[in-house]
Coordinates of C-alpha atoms and ligand atoms in Angstrom, one line a residue:
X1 CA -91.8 -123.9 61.7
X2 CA -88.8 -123.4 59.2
X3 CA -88.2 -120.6 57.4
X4 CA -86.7 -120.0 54.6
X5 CA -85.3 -115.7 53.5
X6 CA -84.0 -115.5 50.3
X7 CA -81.3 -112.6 49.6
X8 CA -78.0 -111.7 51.2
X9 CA -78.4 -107.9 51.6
X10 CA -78.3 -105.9 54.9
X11 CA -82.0 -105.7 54.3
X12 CA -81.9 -110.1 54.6
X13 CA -80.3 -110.2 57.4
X14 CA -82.6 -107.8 59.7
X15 CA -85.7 -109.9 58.3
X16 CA -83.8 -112.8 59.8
X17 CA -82.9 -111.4 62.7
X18 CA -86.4 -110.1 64.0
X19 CA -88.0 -113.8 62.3
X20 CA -85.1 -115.3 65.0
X21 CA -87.6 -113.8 68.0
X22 CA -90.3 -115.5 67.0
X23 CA -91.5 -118.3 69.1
X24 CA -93.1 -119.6 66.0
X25 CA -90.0 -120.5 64.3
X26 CA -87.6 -123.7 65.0
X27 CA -85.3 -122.6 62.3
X28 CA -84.3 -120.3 59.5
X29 CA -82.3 -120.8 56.6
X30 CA -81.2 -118.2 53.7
X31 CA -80.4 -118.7 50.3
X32 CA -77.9 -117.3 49.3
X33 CA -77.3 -115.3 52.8
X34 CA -73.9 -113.6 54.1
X35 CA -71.5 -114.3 56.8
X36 CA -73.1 -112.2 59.1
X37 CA -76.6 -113.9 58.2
X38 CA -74.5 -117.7 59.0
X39 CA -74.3 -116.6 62.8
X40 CA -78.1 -116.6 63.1
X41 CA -79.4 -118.7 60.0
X42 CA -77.6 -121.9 58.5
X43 CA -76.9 -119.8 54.8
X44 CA -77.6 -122.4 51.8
X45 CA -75.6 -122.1 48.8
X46 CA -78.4 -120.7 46.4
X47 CA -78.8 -118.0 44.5
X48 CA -82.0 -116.2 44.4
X49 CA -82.6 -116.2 40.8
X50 CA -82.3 -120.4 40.5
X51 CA -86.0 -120.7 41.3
X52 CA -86.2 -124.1 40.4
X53 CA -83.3 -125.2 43.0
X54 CA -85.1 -122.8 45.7
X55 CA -88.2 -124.4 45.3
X56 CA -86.8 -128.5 45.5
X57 CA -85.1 -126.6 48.8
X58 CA -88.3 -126.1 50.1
X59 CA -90.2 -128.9 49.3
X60 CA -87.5 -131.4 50.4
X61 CA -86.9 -129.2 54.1
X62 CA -90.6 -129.3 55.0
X63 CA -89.8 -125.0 54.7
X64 CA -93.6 -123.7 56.4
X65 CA -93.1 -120.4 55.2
X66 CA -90.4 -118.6 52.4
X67 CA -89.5 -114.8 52.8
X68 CA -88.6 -112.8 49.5
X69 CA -86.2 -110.5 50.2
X70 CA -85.0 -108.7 46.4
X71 CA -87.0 -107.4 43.6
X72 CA -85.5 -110.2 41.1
X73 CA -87.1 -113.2 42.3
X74 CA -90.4 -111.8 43.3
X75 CA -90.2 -110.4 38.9
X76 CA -89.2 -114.0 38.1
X77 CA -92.3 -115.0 39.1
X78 CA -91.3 -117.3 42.4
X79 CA -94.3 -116.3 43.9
X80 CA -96.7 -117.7 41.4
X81 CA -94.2 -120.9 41.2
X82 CA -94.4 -121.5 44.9
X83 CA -98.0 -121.2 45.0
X84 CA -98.6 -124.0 42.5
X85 CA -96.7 -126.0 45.0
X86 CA -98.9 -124.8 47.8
X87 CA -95.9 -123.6 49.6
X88 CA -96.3 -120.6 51.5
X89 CA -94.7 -117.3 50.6
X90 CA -94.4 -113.8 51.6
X91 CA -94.2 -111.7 48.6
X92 CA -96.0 -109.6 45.3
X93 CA -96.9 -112.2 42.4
X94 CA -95.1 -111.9 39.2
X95 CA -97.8 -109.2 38.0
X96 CA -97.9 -107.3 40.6
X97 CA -94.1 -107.0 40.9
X98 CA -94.3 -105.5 37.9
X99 CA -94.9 -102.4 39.7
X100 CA -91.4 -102.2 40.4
X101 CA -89.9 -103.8 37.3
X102 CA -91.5 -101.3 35.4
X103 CA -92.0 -97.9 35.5
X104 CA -93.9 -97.4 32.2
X105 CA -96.2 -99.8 33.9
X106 CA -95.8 -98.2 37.3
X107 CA -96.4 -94.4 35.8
X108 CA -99.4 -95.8 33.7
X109 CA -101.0 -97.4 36.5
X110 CA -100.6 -93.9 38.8
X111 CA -102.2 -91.8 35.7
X112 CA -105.1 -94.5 35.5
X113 CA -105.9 -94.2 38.9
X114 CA -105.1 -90.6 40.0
X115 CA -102.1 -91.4 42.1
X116 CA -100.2 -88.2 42.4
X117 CA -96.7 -88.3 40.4
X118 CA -95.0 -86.5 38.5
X119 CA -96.1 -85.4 34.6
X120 CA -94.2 -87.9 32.4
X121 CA -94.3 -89.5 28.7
X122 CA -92.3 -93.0 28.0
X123 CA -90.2 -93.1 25.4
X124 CA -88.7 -96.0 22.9
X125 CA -87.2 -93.8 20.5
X126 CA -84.5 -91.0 20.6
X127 CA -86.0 -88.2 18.2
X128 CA -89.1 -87.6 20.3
X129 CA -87.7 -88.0 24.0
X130 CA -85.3 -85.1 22.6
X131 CA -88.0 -83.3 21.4
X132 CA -89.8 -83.9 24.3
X133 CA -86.5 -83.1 26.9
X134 CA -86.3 -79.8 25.0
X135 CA -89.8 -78.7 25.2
X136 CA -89.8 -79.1 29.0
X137 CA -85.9 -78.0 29.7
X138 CA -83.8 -79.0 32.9
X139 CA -83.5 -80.1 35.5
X140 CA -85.8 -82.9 34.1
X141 CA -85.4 -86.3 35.3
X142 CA -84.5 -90.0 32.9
X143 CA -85.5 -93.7 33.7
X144 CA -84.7 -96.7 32.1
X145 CA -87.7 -98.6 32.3
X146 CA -86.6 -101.8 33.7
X147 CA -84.6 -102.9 37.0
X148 CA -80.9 -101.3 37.2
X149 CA -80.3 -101.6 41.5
X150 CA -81.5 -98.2 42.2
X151 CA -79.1 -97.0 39.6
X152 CA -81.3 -96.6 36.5
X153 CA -82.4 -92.8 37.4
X154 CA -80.2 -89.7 36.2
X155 CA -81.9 -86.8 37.5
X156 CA -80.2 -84.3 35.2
X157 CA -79.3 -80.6 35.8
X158 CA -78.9 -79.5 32.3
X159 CA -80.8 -80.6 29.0
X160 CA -77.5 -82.1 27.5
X161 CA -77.1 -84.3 30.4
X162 CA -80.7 -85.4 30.0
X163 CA -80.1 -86.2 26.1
X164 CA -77.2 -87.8 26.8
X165 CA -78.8 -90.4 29.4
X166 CA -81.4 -91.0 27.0
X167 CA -79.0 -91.9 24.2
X168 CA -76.8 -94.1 26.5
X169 CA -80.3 -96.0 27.3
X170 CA -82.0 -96.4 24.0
X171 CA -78.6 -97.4 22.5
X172 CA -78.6 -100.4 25.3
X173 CA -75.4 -99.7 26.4
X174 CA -75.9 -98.8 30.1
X175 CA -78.7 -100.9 31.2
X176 CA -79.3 -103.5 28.5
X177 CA -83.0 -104.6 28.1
X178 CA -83.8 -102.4 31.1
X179 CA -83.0 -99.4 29.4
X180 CA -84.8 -99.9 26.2
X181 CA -87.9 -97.9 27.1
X182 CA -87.6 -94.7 29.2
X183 CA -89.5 -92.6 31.1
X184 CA -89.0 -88.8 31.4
X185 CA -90.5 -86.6 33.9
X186 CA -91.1 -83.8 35.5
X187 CA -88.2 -83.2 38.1
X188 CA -90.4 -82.5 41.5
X189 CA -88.7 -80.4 44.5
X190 CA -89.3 -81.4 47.8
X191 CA -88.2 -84.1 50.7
X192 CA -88.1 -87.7 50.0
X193 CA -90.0 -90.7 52.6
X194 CA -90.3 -94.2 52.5
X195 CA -93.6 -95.5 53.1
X196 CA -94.5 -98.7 53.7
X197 CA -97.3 -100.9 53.9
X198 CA -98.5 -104.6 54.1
X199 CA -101.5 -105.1 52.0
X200 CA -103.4 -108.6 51.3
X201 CA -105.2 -106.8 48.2
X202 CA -107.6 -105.4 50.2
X203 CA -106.4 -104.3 53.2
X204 CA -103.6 -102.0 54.2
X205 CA -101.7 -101.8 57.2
X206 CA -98.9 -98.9 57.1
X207 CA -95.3 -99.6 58.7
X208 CA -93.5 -96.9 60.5
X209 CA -92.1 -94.1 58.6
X210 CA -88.7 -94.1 57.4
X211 CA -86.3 -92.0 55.2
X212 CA -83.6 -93.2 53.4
X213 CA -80.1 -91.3 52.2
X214 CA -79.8 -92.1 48.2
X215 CA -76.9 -90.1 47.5
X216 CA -73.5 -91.2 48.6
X217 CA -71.8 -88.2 49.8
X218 CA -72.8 -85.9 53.0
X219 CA -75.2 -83.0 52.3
X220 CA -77.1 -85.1 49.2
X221 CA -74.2 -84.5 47.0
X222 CA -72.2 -87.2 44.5
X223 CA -74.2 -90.1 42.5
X224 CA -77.4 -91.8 43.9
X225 CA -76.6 -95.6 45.6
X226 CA -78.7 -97.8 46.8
X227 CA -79.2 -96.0 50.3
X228 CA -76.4 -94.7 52.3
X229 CA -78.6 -94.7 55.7
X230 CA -81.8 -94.8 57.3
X231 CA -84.1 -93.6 59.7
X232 CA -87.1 -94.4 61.3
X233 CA -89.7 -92.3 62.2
X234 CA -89.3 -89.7 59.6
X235 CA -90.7 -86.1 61.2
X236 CA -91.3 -85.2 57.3
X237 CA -94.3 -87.9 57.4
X238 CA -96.8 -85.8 59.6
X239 CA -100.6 -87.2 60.9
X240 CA -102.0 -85.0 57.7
X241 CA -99.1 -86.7 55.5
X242 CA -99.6 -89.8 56.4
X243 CA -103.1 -89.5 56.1
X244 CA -102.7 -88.1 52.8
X245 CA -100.3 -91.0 51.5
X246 CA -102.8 -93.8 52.7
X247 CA -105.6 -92.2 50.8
X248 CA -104.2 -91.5 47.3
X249 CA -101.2 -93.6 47.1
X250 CA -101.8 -96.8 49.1
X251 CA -105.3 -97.3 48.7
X252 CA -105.4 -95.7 45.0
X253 CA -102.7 -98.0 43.9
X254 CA -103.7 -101.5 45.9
X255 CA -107.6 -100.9 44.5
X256 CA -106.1 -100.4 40.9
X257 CA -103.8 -103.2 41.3
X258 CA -106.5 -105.4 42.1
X259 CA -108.8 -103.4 39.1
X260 CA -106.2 -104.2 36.9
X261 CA -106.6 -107.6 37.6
X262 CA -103.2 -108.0 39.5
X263 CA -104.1 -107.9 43.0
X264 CA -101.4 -106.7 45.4
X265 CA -100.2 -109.2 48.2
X266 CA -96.6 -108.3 50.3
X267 CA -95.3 -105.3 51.0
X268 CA -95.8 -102.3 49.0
X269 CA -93.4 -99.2 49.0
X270 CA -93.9 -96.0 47.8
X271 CA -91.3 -93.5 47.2
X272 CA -92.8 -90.4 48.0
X273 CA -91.6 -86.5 47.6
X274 CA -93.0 -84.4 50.3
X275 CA -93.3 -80.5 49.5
X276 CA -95.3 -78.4 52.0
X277 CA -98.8 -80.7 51.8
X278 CA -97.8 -81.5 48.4
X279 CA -97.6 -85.7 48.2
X280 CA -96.3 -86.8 44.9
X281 CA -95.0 -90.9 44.0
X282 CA -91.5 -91.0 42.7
X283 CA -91.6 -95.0 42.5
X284 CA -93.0 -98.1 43.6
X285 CA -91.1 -101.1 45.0
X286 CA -92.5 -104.4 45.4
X287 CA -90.4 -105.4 48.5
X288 CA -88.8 -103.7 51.7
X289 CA -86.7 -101.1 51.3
X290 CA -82.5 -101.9 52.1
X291 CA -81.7 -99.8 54.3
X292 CA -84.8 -98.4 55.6
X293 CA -85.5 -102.1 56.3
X294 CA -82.9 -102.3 59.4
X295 CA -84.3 -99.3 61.4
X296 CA -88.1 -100.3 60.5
X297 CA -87.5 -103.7 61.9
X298 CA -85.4 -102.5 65.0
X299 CA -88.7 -100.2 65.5
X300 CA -91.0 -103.3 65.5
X301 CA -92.4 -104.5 68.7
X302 CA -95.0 -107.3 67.2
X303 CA -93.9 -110.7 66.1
X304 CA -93.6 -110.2 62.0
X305 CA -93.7 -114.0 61.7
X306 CA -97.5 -114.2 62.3
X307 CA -97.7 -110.6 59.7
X308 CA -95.6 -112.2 56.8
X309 CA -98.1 -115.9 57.6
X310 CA -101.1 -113.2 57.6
X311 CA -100.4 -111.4 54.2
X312 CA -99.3 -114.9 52.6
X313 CA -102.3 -116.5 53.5
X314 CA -104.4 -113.3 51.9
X315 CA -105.8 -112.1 54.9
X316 CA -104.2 -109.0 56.9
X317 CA -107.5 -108.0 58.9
X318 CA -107.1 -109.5 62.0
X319 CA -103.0 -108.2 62.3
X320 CA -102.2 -105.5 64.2
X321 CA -98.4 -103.7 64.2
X322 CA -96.6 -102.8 67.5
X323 CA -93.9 -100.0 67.1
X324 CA -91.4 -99.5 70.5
X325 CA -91.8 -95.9 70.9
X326 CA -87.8 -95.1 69.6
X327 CA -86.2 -94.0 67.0
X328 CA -83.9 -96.3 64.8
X329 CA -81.0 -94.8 62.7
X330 CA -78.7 -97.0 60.3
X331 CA -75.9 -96.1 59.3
X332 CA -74.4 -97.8 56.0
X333 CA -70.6 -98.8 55.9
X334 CA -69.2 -99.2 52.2
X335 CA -66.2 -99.6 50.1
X336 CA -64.7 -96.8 48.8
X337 CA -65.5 -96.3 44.9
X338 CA -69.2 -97.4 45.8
X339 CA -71.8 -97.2 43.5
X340 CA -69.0 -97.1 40.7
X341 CA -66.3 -100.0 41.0
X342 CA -64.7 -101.0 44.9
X343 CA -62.2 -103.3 46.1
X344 CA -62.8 -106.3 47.8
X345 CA -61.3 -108.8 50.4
X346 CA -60.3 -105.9 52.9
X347 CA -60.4 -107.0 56.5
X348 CA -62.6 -105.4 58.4
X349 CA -61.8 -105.0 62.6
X350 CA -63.9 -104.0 65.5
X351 CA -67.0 -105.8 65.1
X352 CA -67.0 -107.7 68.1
X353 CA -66.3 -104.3 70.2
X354 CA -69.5 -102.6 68.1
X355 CA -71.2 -106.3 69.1
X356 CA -70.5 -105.4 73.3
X357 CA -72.7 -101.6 72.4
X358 CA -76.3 -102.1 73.8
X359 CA -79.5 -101.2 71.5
X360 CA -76.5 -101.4 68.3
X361 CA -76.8 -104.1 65.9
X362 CA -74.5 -104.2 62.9
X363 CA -75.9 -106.3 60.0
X364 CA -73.5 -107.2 57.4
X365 CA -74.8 -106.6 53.7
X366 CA -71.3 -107.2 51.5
X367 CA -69.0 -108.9 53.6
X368 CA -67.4 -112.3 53.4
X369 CA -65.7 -114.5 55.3
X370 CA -61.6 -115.4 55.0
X371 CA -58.9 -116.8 57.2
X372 CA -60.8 -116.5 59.9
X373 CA -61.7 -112.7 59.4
X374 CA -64.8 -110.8 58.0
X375 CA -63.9 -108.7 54.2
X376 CA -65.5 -106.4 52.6
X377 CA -67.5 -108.7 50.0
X378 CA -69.5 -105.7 48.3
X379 CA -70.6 -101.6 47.9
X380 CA -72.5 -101.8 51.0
X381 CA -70.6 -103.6 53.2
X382 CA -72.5 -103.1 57.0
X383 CA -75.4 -101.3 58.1
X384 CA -74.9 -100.2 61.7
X385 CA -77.9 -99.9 63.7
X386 CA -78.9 -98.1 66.5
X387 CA -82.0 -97.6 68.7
X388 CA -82.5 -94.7 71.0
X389 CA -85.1 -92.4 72.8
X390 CA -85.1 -89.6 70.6
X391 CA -83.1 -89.4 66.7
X392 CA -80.5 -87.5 67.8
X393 CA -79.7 -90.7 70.6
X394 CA -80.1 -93.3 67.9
X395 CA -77.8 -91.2 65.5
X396 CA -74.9 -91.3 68.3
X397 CA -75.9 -94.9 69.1
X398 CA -75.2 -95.8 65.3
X399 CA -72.2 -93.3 65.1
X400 CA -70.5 -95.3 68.3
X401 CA -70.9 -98.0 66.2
X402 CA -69.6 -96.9 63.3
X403 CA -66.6 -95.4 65.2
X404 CA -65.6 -98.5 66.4
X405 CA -65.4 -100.6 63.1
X406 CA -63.2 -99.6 60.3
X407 CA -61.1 -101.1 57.5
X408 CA -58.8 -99.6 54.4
X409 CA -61.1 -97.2 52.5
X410 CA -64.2 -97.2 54.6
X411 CA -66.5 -94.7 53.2
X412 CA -70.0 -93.6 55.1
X413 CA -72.0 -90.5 55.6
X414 CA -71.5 -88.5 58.3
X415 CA -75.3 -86.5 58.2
X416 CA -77.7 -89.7 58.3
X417 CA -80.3 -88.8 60.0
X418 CA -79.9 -85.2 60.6
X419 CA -82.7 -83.9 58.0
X420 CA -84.7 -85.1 61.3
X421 CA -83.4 -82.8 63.7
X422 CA -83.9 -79.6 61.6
Ligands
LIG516 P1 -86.6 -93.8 41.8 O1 -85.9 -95.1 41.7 O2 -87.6 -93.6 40.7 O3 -87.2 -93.5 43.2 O4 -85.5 -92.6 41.7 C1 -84.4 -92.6 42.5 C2 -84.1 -91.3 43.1 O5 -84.1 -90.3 42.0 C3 -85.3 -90.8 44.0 O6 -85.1 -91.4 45.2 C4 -85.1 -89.3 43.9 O7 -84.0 -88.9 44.8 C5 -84.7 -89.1 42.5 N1 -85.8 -88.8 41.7 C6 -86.6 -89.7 41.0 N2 -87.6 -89.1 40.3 C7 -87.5 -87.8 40.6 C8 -88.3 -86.6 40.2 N3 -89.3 -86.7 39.4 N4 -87.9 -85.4 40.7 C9 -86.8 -85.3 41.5 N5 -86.0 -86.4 41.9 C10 -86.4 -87.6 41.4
LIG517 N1 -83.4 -97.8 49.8 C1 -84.1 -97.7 48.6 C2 -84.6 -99.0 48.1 O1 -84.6 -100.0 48.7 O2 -85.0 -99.0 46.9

């Protein structure tokens, strides 16, 4: 079968690199993809937003089954657009993506159906989110409705910095359209997971646990990115957690979905804060998490190609998931300035000594290819990957890695993974 993976994140090229195993698969292609992606994949010049040029890709190739990697297409609708064609597709249709494209929708859905969150109100208007901002006091938390790459959240530690946010969002000046409704909510203590799940609309099937590292500087400090580093399992999601989670987030949310008249196909991800046995949803993406997407998929033992066939074809009950019995750490390598404004075009050395380290893989995210030599094409430029027995031996497999790759103004975090060791 071919295969087709459309994005050209870190997150794109692990989903190519575990659909590479399958025995299913004579070839894989990825629109747009990366450098890194090229030396597994033949990359095709298209970018994942040009849905009609995606879908003539398809049809002419004979593609037997299409892998959406970003939140942009899936909200585009190229789900629903495929489907006409009777092309097969892994992914949430446009409806049901709009769990992740908007959070008035998202926080709406959770209230309807008694999904823990946070207490909220959404806001078009600047007089009564003020009002509302100082009723409640700081640290309270402000989200622009719509999609803004993970940056769209200011979780602000005084009531100034809260009414400020809102102003910069209502007045459309930070995050356009996406910013012209926000949310405000309560701002909820506790420690963050990642947990995933493939659903068909009816049934669930959880992935491994994982935690991701929003904020760009060691210790959780500096601005919020779109994930630093990963890890996978996460000793925060325990039995009773988990249990917890599948109960009255996954199943709440996937029965409501389908309620609402928007059934739920792909895989659903649910931001979750952890506090004692407290479970509360900070967000809902409709797609795999980048990074927590490397480790998880370094984790997997089964073949996903016959998952991502199961869940496209509407019918998940026959699947079940294989984990290897390791931990999975990934380290992200990015440009200095990242999430604000980086260079690009730096050459990047070491990778084919970090390529010689067994149970390492480094999958490129930003990079590009010049002269003969990988750049830095991006924020997050690698995500180094290691397996090991326990965390601690996947965080010094991913470290060795990391150690032996470097180029001018290299930033990563030095803590990923440690929360798990505490
Ligand atoms: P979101 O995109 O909604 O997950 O928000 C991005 C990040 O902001 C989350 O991963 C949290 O670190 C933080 N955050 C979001 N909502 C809250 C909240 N209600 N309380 C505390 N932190 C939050
Ligand atoms: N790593 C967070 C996300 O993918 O949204």
């Amino acid at each position: 079968m071919k295969v087709l993976v459309i994005g050209s994140g870190g997150r794109e090229h692990a989903l190519v690199w575990k659909i590479a195993q399958s025995p299913l698969v004579e070839k894989i292609y990825c629109a747009p993809g990366n450098p890194g992606i090229g030396c597994i994949a033949e990359n095709v010049p298209i970018q994942v937003d040009d849905l009609p040029a995606l879908l003539a890709f398809a049809k002419r190739e004979g593609i037997g089954l299409t892998v959406v990697g970003p939140e942009l297409p899936l909200s585009l609708g190229i789900v629903d657009l495929f489907e006409e064609y009777g092309l097969k597709i892994f992914g949430a249709r446009r409806n049901a993506a709009l769990i992740e494209a908007s959070k008035a929708f998202s926080k709406d859905l959770m209230k309807k159906y008694d999904v823990p969150t946070a207490f909220y109100e959404v806001f078009t208007e600047v007089e009564p989110a003020v009002a509302f901002i100082r009723k409640h006091g700081a640290p309270i938390v402000v989200k622009a409705d719509g999609l803004a790459a993970g940056k769209g959240v200011i979780v602000a530690r005084s009531e100034d910095e809260a009414v400020s946010a809102v102003k910069e969002m209502l007045s459309g000046n930070s995050f356009g359209d996406a910013g012209s409704r926000v949310v405000i909510e309560e701002f909820l203590r506790g420690e963050e997971a990642s947990f995933l799940a493939f659903t068909d609309g009816k049934n669930i099937i959880p992935l491994a646990s994982a935690q991701d590292h929003k904020a760009v500087f060691d210790g959780d400090s500096g601005p919020n990115t779109g994930g630093m580093g990963a890890y996978s399992p996460a000793p925060v999601v325990t039995p009773a957690i988990h249990e917890k989670a599948m109960v009255e987030v996954m199943r709440r949310t996937v029965d409501g979905m389908a309620a609402e008249g928007r059934p739920y196909r792909g895989v659903l991800y649910a931001g979750l804060m952890i506090d004692g046995d407290s479970v509360k949803t900070l967000e809902f993406n409709a797609r795999f998490g980048d990074p927590e997407c490397q480790p998880l998929l370094m984790r997997m033992k089964s073949d996903i190609v016959p998952i991502l066939l199961a869940v496209a074809d509407g019918d998940i009950s026959r699947i079940a998931i294989e984990w290897h019995d390791m931990a999975s750490v990934c380290v992200v390598m990015a440009a200095a300035g990242y999430p604000g404004d980086y260079p690009k075009g730096d050459e990047i050395s070491g990778l084919e000594a970090a390529d010689r380290i067994d149970d390492l893989f480094v999958f490129h995210a930003g990079t590009g290819y010049s002269d003969g030599h990988f750049v830095t094409n991006g924020g997050r430029v690698l995500g180094v990957t290691g397996r090991g027995v326990t965390v601690a031996d996947a965080i010094r497999k991913a470290y060795e890695g990391v150690a032996a790759i470097r180029w001018n103004g290299v930033h990563f975090r030095t803590d990923i993974g440690r929360k798990a060791l505490l």
